[in-house]
Amino acid sequence: MKFKRILLKLSGEALMGARKFGIDPARLEQYALDVKSVHDKGIEIAIVIGGGNIFRGVDSEKIGIDRVQGDYMGMLATVINGMALQSAFEKLGMFTRLMSGINMDQVCEPFIKRRAERHLEKGRVVIFGAGIGNPYFTTDSTAALRAIEIHADVVLKGTRVDGVYSSDPEKNADATRYKQLSFQEAFQKGLNIMDMTAFTLCQENNLPIIVFDMNRAGNLARIMNGESAGTLIN
Ligand code: UDP
Protein backbone atom coordinates (compact mmCIF):
# COMPACT_ATOMS: atom_id res chain seq x y z
CA MET A 1 0.00 0.00 0.00
CA LYS A 2 1.21 3.48 -0.82
CA PHE A 3 0.17 6.35 1.39
CA LYS A 4 0.58 10.01 0.56
CA ARG A 5 -1.03 11.56 3.62
CA ILE A 6 -1.15 9.80 6.97
CA LEU A 7 -2.67 10.49 10.34
CA LEU A 8 -0.47 9.19 13.14
CA LYS A 9 -2.07 8.63 16.53
CA LEU A 10 0.40 8.68 19.39
CA SER A 11 -0.59 7.82 22.91
CA GLY A 12 0.19 10.29 25.63
CA GLU A 13 0.93 7.47 28.00
CA ALA A 14 3.75 6.20 25.77
CA LEU A 15 5.45 9.59 26.03
CA MET A 16 6.23 8.79 29.67
CA GLY A 17 8.71 6.14 28.58
CA ALA A 18 10.07 4.59 31.76
CA ARG A 19 8.85 7.46 33.91
CA LYS A 20 5.76 7.49 36.09
CA PHE A 21 4.52 10.85 34.87
CA GLY A 22 5.17 13.49 32.26
CA ILE A 23 7.46 13.37 29.28
CA ASP A 24 10.54 11.24 28.71
CA PRO A 25 12.94 13.28 26.52
CA ALA A 26 14.43 10.15 24.94
CA ARG A 27 11.01 8.91 23.83
CA LEU A 28 10.11 12.36 22.56
CA GLU A 29 13.27 12.48 20.48
CA GLN A 30 12.72 8.99 19.12
CA TYR A 31 9.20 9.91 18.01
CA ALA A 32 10.46 13.08 16.33
CA LEU A 33 13.26 11.23 14.49
CA ASP A 34 10.85 8.52 13.38
CA VAL A 35 8.38 11.05 12.03
CA LYS A 36 11.18 12.95 10.31
CA SER A 37 12.45 9.87 8.50
CA VAL A 38 9.00 9.32 6.99
CA HIS A 39 8.46 13.02 6.31
CA ASP A 40 11.81 13.16 4.47
CA LYS A 41 10.36 10.72 1.94
CA GLY A 42 7.67 13.25 1.03
CA ILE A 43 4.81 11.83 3.05
CA GLU A 44 2.38 14.37 4.53
CA ILE A 45 1.93 13.79 8.24
CA ALA A 46 -0.74 14.87 10.68
CA ILE A 47 -0.54 13.78 14.30
CA VAL A 48 -3.00 13.37 17.13
CA ILE A 49 -1.43 12.87 20.51
CA GLY A 50 -3.18 11.74 23.69
CA GLY A 51 -2.81 13.14 27.17
CA GLY A 52 -2.79 10.05 29.39
CA ASN A 53 0.70 10.83 30.72
CA ILE A 54 -0.67 13.99 32.32
CA PHE A 55 -4.40 13.68 32.86
CA ARG A 56 -7.23 11.46 31.77
CA GLY A 57 -10.86 12.53 32.11
CA VAL A 58 -12.14 9.10 33.15
CA ASP A 59 -9.98 9.28 36.28
CA SER A 60 -11.26 12.66 37.37
CA GLU A 61 -14.20 11.49 39.47
CA LYS A 62 -11.88 9.38 41.64
CA ILE A 63 -10.29 12.61 42.82
CA GLY A 64 -13.55 14.48 43.19
CA ILE A 65 -13.43 16.39 39.94
CA ASP A 66 -16.50 16.47 37.74
CA ARG A 67 -16.11 14.35 34.61
CA VAL A 68 -16.73 17.13 32.13
CA GLN A 69 -14.20 19.33 33.88
CA GLY A 70 -11.79 16.40 33.89
CA ASP A 71 -12.23 15.86 30.17
CA TYR A 72 -11.35 19.48 29.50
CA MET A 73 -8.29 18.99 31.68
CA GLY A 74 -7.41 15.95 29.58
CA MET A 75 -7.79 17.99 26.41
CA LEU A 76 -5.44 20.63 27.75
CA ALA A 77 -2.96 17.86 28.57
CA THR A 78 -2.89 16.89 24.89
CA VAL A 79 -1.95 20.48 24.03
CA ILE A 80 1.02 20.28 26.40
CA ASN A 81 2.15 17.07 24.69
CA GLY A 82 1.58 18.66 21.29
CA MET A 83 3.78 21.59 22.26
CA ALA A 84 6.52 19.22 23.41
CA LEU A 85 6.31 17.33 20.14
CA GLN A 86 6.38 20.57 18.19
CA SER A 87 9.59 21.60 19.95
CA ALA A 88 11.16 18.24 19.25
CA PHE A 89 10.37 18.61 15.52
CA GLU A 90 11.69 22.14 15.43
CA LYS A 91 14.95 20.99 17.00
CA LEU A 92 15.34 18.74 13.97
CA GLY A 93 14.72 21.68 11.63
CA MET A 94 11.20 20.64 10.65
CA PHE A 95 8.28 22.99 10.13
CA THR A 96 5.23 22.22 12.23
CA ARG A 97 1.91 23.70 13.23
CA LEU A 98 -0.09 22.89 16.32
CA MET A 99 -3.83 23.28 15.77
CA SER A 100 -6.20 23.09 18.67
CA GLY A 101 -9.83 22.08 19.07
CA ILE A 102 -10.07 24.67 21.85
CA ASN A 103 -9.01 28.19 20.99
CA MET A 104 -5.83 29.31 22.68
CA ASP A 105 -4.33 31.76 20.30
CA GLN A 106 -1.20 32.48 22.29
CA VAL A 107 0.11 28.95 21.96
CA CYS A 108 -1.43 27.43 18.85
CA GLU A 109 -3.73 27.95 15.89
CA PRO A 110 -7.41 27.05 15.96
CA PHE A 111 -8.29 23.96 13.97
CA ILE A 112 -9.50 25.02 10.54
CA LYS A 113 -9.84 22.15 8.11
CA ARG A 114 -8.72 23.96 4.96
CA ARG A 115 -5.85 25.55 6.76
CA ALA A 116 -4.71 22.18 8.07
CA GLU A 117 -4.74 20.78 4.55
CA ARG A 118 -2.75 23.76 3.30
CA HIS A 119 -0.11 23.24 5.98
CA LEU A 120 0.19 19.62 4.94
CA GLU A 121 0.52 20.54 1.26
CA LYS A 122 3.34 22.85 2.22
CA GLY A 123 5.13 20.05 4.00
CA ARG A 124 4.45 21.10 7.57
CA VAL A 125 3.79 18.44 10.14
CA VAL A 126 0.42 19.26 11.65
CA ILE A 127 -0.32 18.31 15.24
CA PHE A 128 -3.94 18.35 16.37
CA GLY A 129 -4.27 19.21 20.05
CA ALA A 130 -7.19 19.42 22.49
CA GLY A 131 -9.03 16.52 20.89
CA ILE A 132 -12.17 17.52 19.07
CA GLY A 133 -12.79 20.11 21.77
CA ASN A 134 -15.68 18.27 23.41
CA PRO A 135 -15.87 16.18 26.56
CA TYR A 136 -16.74 12.47 26.43
CA PHE A 137 -14.63 11.92 23.34
CA THR A 138 -11.20 10.38 23.09
CA THR A 139 -8.08 11.10 21.14
CA ASP A 140 -8.77 7.95 19.10
CA SER A 141 -12.06 9.52 17.98
CA THR A 142 -10.18 12.72 17.28
CA ALA A 143 -7.70 10.78 15.14
CA ALA A 144 -10.52 9.18 13.13
CA LEU A 145 -12.44 12.42 12.68
CA ARG A 146 -9.46 14.58 11.74
CA ALA A 147 -8.18 11.90 9.36
CA ILE A 148 -11.51 11.97 7.54
CA GLU A 149 -11.59 15.75 7.48
CA ILE A 150 -8.13 16.10 5.96
CA HIS A 151 -8.59 13.12 3.61
CA ALA A 152 -5.78 11.09 5.12
CA ASP A 153 -5.20 7.71 3.48
CA VAL A 154 -4.81 5.82 6.74
CA VAL A 155 -4.82 6.11 10.52
CA LEU A 156 -1.62 4.71 11.98
CA LYS A 157 -2.25 3.86 15.58
CA GLY A 158 1.04 3.70 17.43
CA THR A 159 0.93 1.42 20.46
CA ARG A 160 3.40 -0.55 22.55
CA VAL A 161 2.52 -3.86 20.91
CA ASP A 162 3.11 -4.73 17.28
CA GLY A 163 -0.51 -5.18 16.27
CA VAL A 164 -3.87 -6.63 17.21
CA TYR A 165 -3.78 -10.01 18.96
CA SER A 166 -6.37 -12.71 19.51
CA SER A 167 -6.00 -12.01 23.24
CA ASP A 168 -3.75 -9.85 25.39
CA PRO A 169 -0.16 -10.82 24.41
CA GLU A 170 1.18 -9.37 27.66
CA LYS A 171 -0.95 -11.84 29.64
CA ASN A 172 -1.40 -14.77 27.30
CA ALA A 173 1.60 -16.59 25.78
CA ASP A 174 -0.36 -18.20 22.94
CA ALA A 175 -2.01 -15.03 21.73
CA THR A 176 -1.58 -14.70 17.97
CA ARG A 177 -1.26 -11.52 15.95
CA TYR A 178 -3.63 -10.78 13.08
CA LYS A 179 -1.96 -9.47 9.93
CA GLN A 180 -5.16 -8.15 8.47
CA LEU A 181 -8.77 -7.95 9.57
CA SER A 182 -11.94 -6.53 8.14
CA PHE A 183 -13.87 -4.07 10.30
CA GLN A 184 -16.63 -6.65 10.49
CA GLU A 185 -14.28 -9.38 11.75
CA ALA A 186 -12.70 -7.09 14.30
CA PHE A 187 -16.14 -6.16 15.59
CA GLN A 188 -17.42 -9.74 15.70
CA LYS A 189 -14.33 -10.94 17.55
CA GLY A 190 -14.80 -8.11 20.03
CA LEU A 191 -11.25 -6.88 19.46
CA ASN A 192 -10.50 -3.65 21.18
CA ILE A 193 -8.79 -1.60 18.48
CA MET A 194 -10.18 1.85 19.16
CA ASP A 195 -13.25 2.98 21.05
CA MET A 196 -16.52 2.37 19.20
CA THR A 197 -16.97 5.97 18.08
CA ALA A 198 -13.54 6.00 16.45
CA PHE A 199 -13.93 2.50 15.04
CA THR A 200 -17.33 3.24 13.49
CA LEU A 201 -16.11 6.50 11.98
CA CYS A 202 -13.27 4.66 10.26
CA GLN A 203 -15.50 1.81 9.11
CA GLU A 204 -18.22 4.05 7.68
CA ASN A 205 -15.70 6.17 5.83
CA ASN A 206 -13.53 3.32 4.51
CA LEU A 207 -10.55 4.65 6.38
CA PRO A 208 -8.02 1.87 7.01
CA ILE A 209 -6.32 1.59 10.41
CA ILE A 210 -2.87 0.15 11.00
CA VAL A 211 -2.00 -0.79 14.56
CA PHE A 212 1.74 -1.02 15.11
CA ASP A 213 4.53 -0.72 17.66
CA MET A 214 5.60 2.92 17.77
CA ASN A 215 8.04 2.47 20.61
CA ARG A 216 10.59 0.55 18.55
CA ALA A 217 12.85 3.12 16.89
CA GLY A 218 12.60 3.10 13.10
CA ASN A 219 9.43 1.05 13.08
CA LEU A 220 7.22 3.79 11.65
CA ALA A 221 9.35 3.93 8.49
CA ARG A 222 9.40 0.13 8.26
CA ILE A 223 5.61 0.02 8.50
CA MET A 224 5.33 2.62 5.75
CA ASN A 225 7.64 0.54 3.53
CA GLY A 226 5.68 -2.62 4.26
CA GLU A 227 8.78 -4.14 5.90
CA SER A 228 7.43 -4.54 9.38
CA ALA A 229 4.65 -6.27 11.17
CA GLY A 230 1.47 -4.62 12.31
CA THR A 231 -2.23 -5.24 11.84
CA LEU A 232 -4.20 -3.69 9.00
CA ILE A 233 -7.91 -3.21 9.53
CA ASN A 234 -9.79 -2.31 6.36
N1 UDP B 1 -10.51 14.19 25.66
C1 UDP B 1 -11.81 14.69 25.50
N2 UDP B 1 -12.26 14.95 24.24
C2 UDP B 1 -11.53 14.71 23.12
C3 UDP B 1 -10.23 14.14 23.29
C4 UDP B 1 -9.74 13.91 24.56
O1 UDP B 1 -12.51 14.92 26.46
O2 UDP B 1 -11.99 14.98 22.01
C5 UDP B 1 -9.96 14.02 27.02
C6 UDP B 1 -10.38 12.74 27.72
O3 UDP B 1 -10.63 13.05 29.05
C7 UDP B 1 -9.13 11.87 27.63
C8 UDP B 1 -8.01 12.90 27.69
O4 UDP B 1 -8.53 14.01 26.95
O5 UDP B 1 -9.08 11.00 28.71
C9 UDP B 1 -6.67 12.48 27.17
O6 UDP B 1 -6.74 11.72 26.01
P1 UDP B 1 -6.59 10.10 25.96
O7 UDP B 1 -7.00 9.49 27.24
O8 UDP B 1 -7.31 9.67 24.73
O9 UDP B 1 -5.03 9.95 25.80
P2 UDP B 1 -4.11 8.61 25.63
O10 UDP B 1 -4.82 7.47 26.29
O11 UDP B 1 -3.93 8.39 24.16
O12 UDP B 1 -2.83 9.01 26.28
Coordinates of C-alpha atoms and ligand atoms in Angstrom, one line a residue:
M1 CA 0.0 0.0 0.0
K2 CA 1.2 3.5 -0.8
F3 CA 0.2 6.4 1.4
K4 CA 0.6 10.0 0.6
R5 CA -1.0 11.6 3.6
I6 CA -1.2 9.8 7.0
L7 CA -2.7 10.5 10.3
L8 CA -0.5 9.2 13.1
K9 CA -2.1 8.6 16.5
L10 CA 0.4 8.7 19.4
S11 CA -0.6 7.8 22.9
G12 CA 0.2 10.3 25.6
E13 CA 0.9 7.5 28.0
A14 CA 3.7 6.2 25.8
L15 CA 5.4 9.6 26.0
M16 CA 6.2 8.8 29.7
G17 CA 8.7 6.1 28.6
A18 CA 10.1 4.6 31.8
R19 CA 8.8 7.5 33.9
K20 CA 5.8 7.5 36.1
F21 CA 4.5 10.8 34.9
G22 CA 5.2 13.5 32.3
I23 CA 7.5 13.4 29.3
D24 CA 10.5 11.2 28.7
P25 CA 12.9 13.3 26.5
A26 CA 14.4 10.2 24.9
R27 CA 11.0 8.9 23.8
L28 CA 10.1 12.4 22.6
E29 CA 13.3 12.5 20.5
Q30 CA 12.7 9.0 19.1
Y31 CA 9.2 9.9 18.0
A32 CA 10.5 13.1 16.3
L33 CA 13.3 11.2 14.5
D34 CA 10.9 8.5 13.4
V35 CA 8.4 11.1 12.0
K36 CA 11.2 13.0 10.3
S37 CA 12.4 9.9 8.5
V38 CA 9.0 9.3 7.0
H39 CA 8.5 13.0 6.3
D40 CA 11.8 13.2 4.5
K41 CA 10.4 10.7 1.9
G42 CA 7.7 13.2 1.0
I43 CA 4.8 11.8 3.1
E44 CA 2.4 14.4 4.5
I45 CA 1.9 13.8 8.2
A46 CA -0.7 14.9 10.7
I47 CA -0.5 13.8 14.3
V48 CA -3.0 13.4 17.1
I49 CA -1.4 12.9 20.5
G50 CA -3.2 11.7 23.7
G51 CA -2.8 13.1 27.2
G52 CA -2.8 10.1 29.4
N53 CA 0.7 10.8 30.7
I54 CA -0.7 14.0 32.3
F55 CA -4.4 13.7 32.9
R56 CA -7.2 11.5 31.8
G57 CA -10.9 12.5 32.1
V58 CA -12.1 9.1 33.2
D59 CA -10.0 9.3 36.3
S60 CA -11.3 12.7 37.4
E61 CA -14.2 11.5 39.5
K62 CA -11.9 9.4 41.6
I63 CA -10.3 12.6 42.8
G64 CA -13.6 14.5 43.2
I65 CA -13.4 16.4 39.9
D66 CA -16.5 16.5 37.7
R67 CA -16.1 14.4 34.6
V68 CA -16.7 17.1 32.1
Q69 CA -14.2 19.3 33.9
G70 CA -11.8 16.4 33.9
D71 CA -12.2 15.9 30.2
Y72 CA -11.3 19.5 29.5
M73 CA -8.3 19.0 31.7
G74 CA -7.4 15.9 29.6
M75 CA -7.8 18.0 26.4
L76 CA -5.4 20.6 27.8
A77 CA -3.0 17.9 28.6
T78 CA -2.9 16.9 24.9
V79 CA -1.9 20.5 24.0
I80 CA 1.0 20.3 26.4
N81 CA 2.1 17.1 24.7
G82 CA 1.6 18.7 21.3
M83 CA 3.8 21.6 22.3
A84 CA 6.5 19.2 23.4
L85 CA 6.3 17.3 20.1
Q86 CA 6.4 20.6 18.2
S87 CA 9.6 21.6 20.0
A88 CA 11.2 18.2 19.2
F89 CA 10.4 18.6 15.5
E90 CA 11.7 22.1 15.4
K91 CA 14.9 21.0 17.0
L92 CA 15.3 18.7 14.0
G93 CA 14.7 21.7 11.6
M94 CA 11.2 20.6 10.6
F95 CA 8.3 23.0 10.1
T96 CA 5.2 22.2 12.2
R97 CA 1.9 23.7 13.2
L98 CA -0.1 22.9 16.3
M99 CA -3.8 23.3 15.8
S100 CA -6.2 23.1 18.7
G101 CA -9.8 22.1 19.1
I102 CA -10.1 24.7 21.9
N103 CA -9.0 28.2 21.0
M104 CA -5.8 29.3 22.7
D105 CA -4.3 31.8 20.3
Q106 CA -1.2 32.5 22.3
V107 CA 0.1 28.9 22.0
C108 CA -1.4 27.4 18.8
E109 CA -3.7 28.0 15.9
P110 CA -7.4 27.1 16.0
F111 CA -8.3 24.0 14.0
I112 CA -9.5 25.0 10.5
K113 CA -9.8 22.1 8.1
R114 CA -8.7 24.0 5.0
R115 CA -5.9 25.5 6.8
A116 CA -4.7 22.2 8.1
E117 CA -4.7 20.8 4.5
R118 CA -2.8 23.8 3.3
H119 CA -0.1 23.2 6.0
L120 CA 0.2 19.6 4.9
E121 CA 0.5 20.5 1.3
K122 CA 3.3 22.9 2.2
G123 CA 5.1 20.0 4.0
R124 CA 4.5 21.1 7.6
V125 CA 3.8 18.4 10.1
V126 CA 0.4 19.3 11.6
I127 CA -0.3 18.3 15.2
F128 CA -3.9 18.4 16.4
G129 CA -4.3 19.2 20.1
A130 CA -7.2 19.4 22.5
G131 CA -9.0 16.5 20.9
I132 CA -12.2 17.5 19.1
G133 CA -12.8 20.1 21.8
N134 CA -15.7 18.3 23.4
P135 CA -15.9 16.2 26.6
Y136 CA -16.7 12.5 26.4
F137 CA -14.6 11.9 23.3
T138 CA -11.2 10.4 23.1
T139 CA -8.1 11.1 21.1
D140 CA -8.8 8.0 19.1
S141 CA -12.1 9.5 18.0
T142 CA -10.2 12.7 17.3
A143 CA -7.7 10.8 15.1
A144 CA -10.5 9.2 13.1
L145 CA -12.4 12.4 12.7
R146 CA -9.5 14.6 11.7
A147 CA -8.2 11.9 9.4
I148 CA -11.5 12.0 7.5
E149 CA -11.6 15.8 7.5
I150 CA -8.1 16.1 6.0
H151 CA -8.6 13.1 3.6
A152 CA -5.8 11.1 5.1
D153 CA -5.2 7.7 3.5
V154 CA -4.8 5.8 6.7
V155 CA -4.8 6.1 10.5
L156 CA -1.6 4.7 12.0
K157 CA -2.3 3.9 15.6
G158 CA 1.0 3.7 17.4
T159 CA 0.9 1.4 20.5
R160 CA 3.4 -0.5 22.5
V161 CA 2.5 -3.9 20.9
D162 CA 3.1 -4.7 17.3
G163 CA -0.5 -5.2 16.3
V164 CA -3.9 -6.6 17.2
Y165 CA -3.8 -10.0 19.0
S166 CA -6.4 -12.7 19.5
S167 CA -6.0 -12.0 23.2
D168 CA -3.7 -9.8 25.4
P169 CA -0.2 -10.8 24.4
E170 CA 1.2 -9.4 27.7
K171 CA -1.0 -11.8 29.6
N172 CA -1.4 -14.8 27.3
A173 CA 1.6 -16.6 25.8
D174 CA -0.4 -18.2 22.9
A175 CA -2.0 -15.0 21.7
T176 CA -1.6 -14.7 18.0
R177 CA -1.3 -11.5 15.9
Y178 CA -3.6 -10.8 13.1
K179 CA -2.0 -9.5 9.9
Q180 CA -5.2 -8.1 8.5
L181 CA -8.8 -7.9 9.6
S182 CA -11.9 -6.5 8.1
F183 CA -13.9 -4.1 10.3
Q184 CA -16.6 -6.7 10.5
E185 CA -14.3 -9.4 11.8
A186 CA -12.7 -7.1 14.3
F187 CA -16.1 -6.2 15.6
Q188 CA -17.4 -9.7 15.7
K189 CA -14.3 -10.9 17.5
G190 CA -14.8 -8.1 20.0
L191 CA -11.2 -6.9 19.5
N192 CA -10.5 -3.6 21.2
I193 CA -8.8 -1.6 18.5
M194 CA -10.2 1.8 19.2
D195 CA -13.2 3.0 21.0
M196 CA -16.5 2.4 19.2
T197 CA -17.0 6.0 18.1
A198 CA -13.5 6.0 16.5
F199 CA -13.9 2.5 15.0
T200 CA -17.3 3.2 13.5
L201 CA -16.1 6.5 12.0
C202 CA -13.3 4.7 10.3
Q203 CA -15.5 1.8 9.1
E204 CA -18.2 4.0 7.7
N205 CA -15.7 6.2 5.8
N206 CA -13.5 3.3 4.5
L207 CA -10.6 4.6 6.4
P208 CA -8.0 1.9 7.0
I209 CA -6.3 1.6 10.4
I210 CA -2.9 0.2 11.0
V211 CA -2.0 -0.8 14.6
F212 CA 1.7 -1.0 15.1
D213 CA 4.5 -0.7 17.7
M214 CA 5.6 2.9 17.8
N215 CA 8.0 2.5 20.6
R216 CA 10.6 0.6 18.6
A217 CA 12.9 3.1 16.9
G218 CA 12.6 3.1 13.1
N219 CA 9.4 1.0 13.1
L220 CA 7.2 3.8 11.6
A221 CA 9.3 3.9 8.5
R222 CA 9.4 0.1 8.3
I223 CA 5.6 0.0 8.5
M224 CA 5.3 2.6 5.7
N225 CA 7.6 0.5 3.5
G226 CA 5.7 -2.6 4.3
E227 CA 8.8 -4.1 5.9
S228 CA 7.4 -4.5 9.4
A229 CA 4.6 -6.3 11.2
G230 CA 1.5 -4.6 12.3
T231 CA -2.2 -5.2 11.8
L232 CA -4.2 -3.7 9.0
I233 CA -7.9 -3.2 9.5
N234 CA -9.8 -2.3 6.4
Ligands
UDP1 N1 -10.5 14.2 25.7 C1 -11.8 14.7 25.5 N2 -12.3 14.9 24.2 C2 -11.5 14.7 23.1 C3 -10.2 14.1 23.3 C4 -9.7 13.9 24.6 O1 -12.5 14.9 26.5 O2 -12.0 15.0 22.0 C5 -10.0 14.0 27.0 C6 -10.4 12.7 27.7 O3 -10.6 13.0 29.1 C7 -9.1 11.9 27.6 C8 -8.0 12.9 27.7 O4 -8.5 14.0 27.0 O5 -9.1 11.0 28.7 C9 -6.7 12.5 27.2 O6 -6.7 11.7 26.0 P1 -6.6 10.1 26.0 O7 -7.0 9.5 27.2 O8 -7.3 9.7 24.7 O9 -5.0 10.0 25.8 P2 -4.1 8.6 25.6 O10 -4.8 7.5 26.3 O11 -3.9 8.4 24.2 O12 -2.8 9.0 26.3

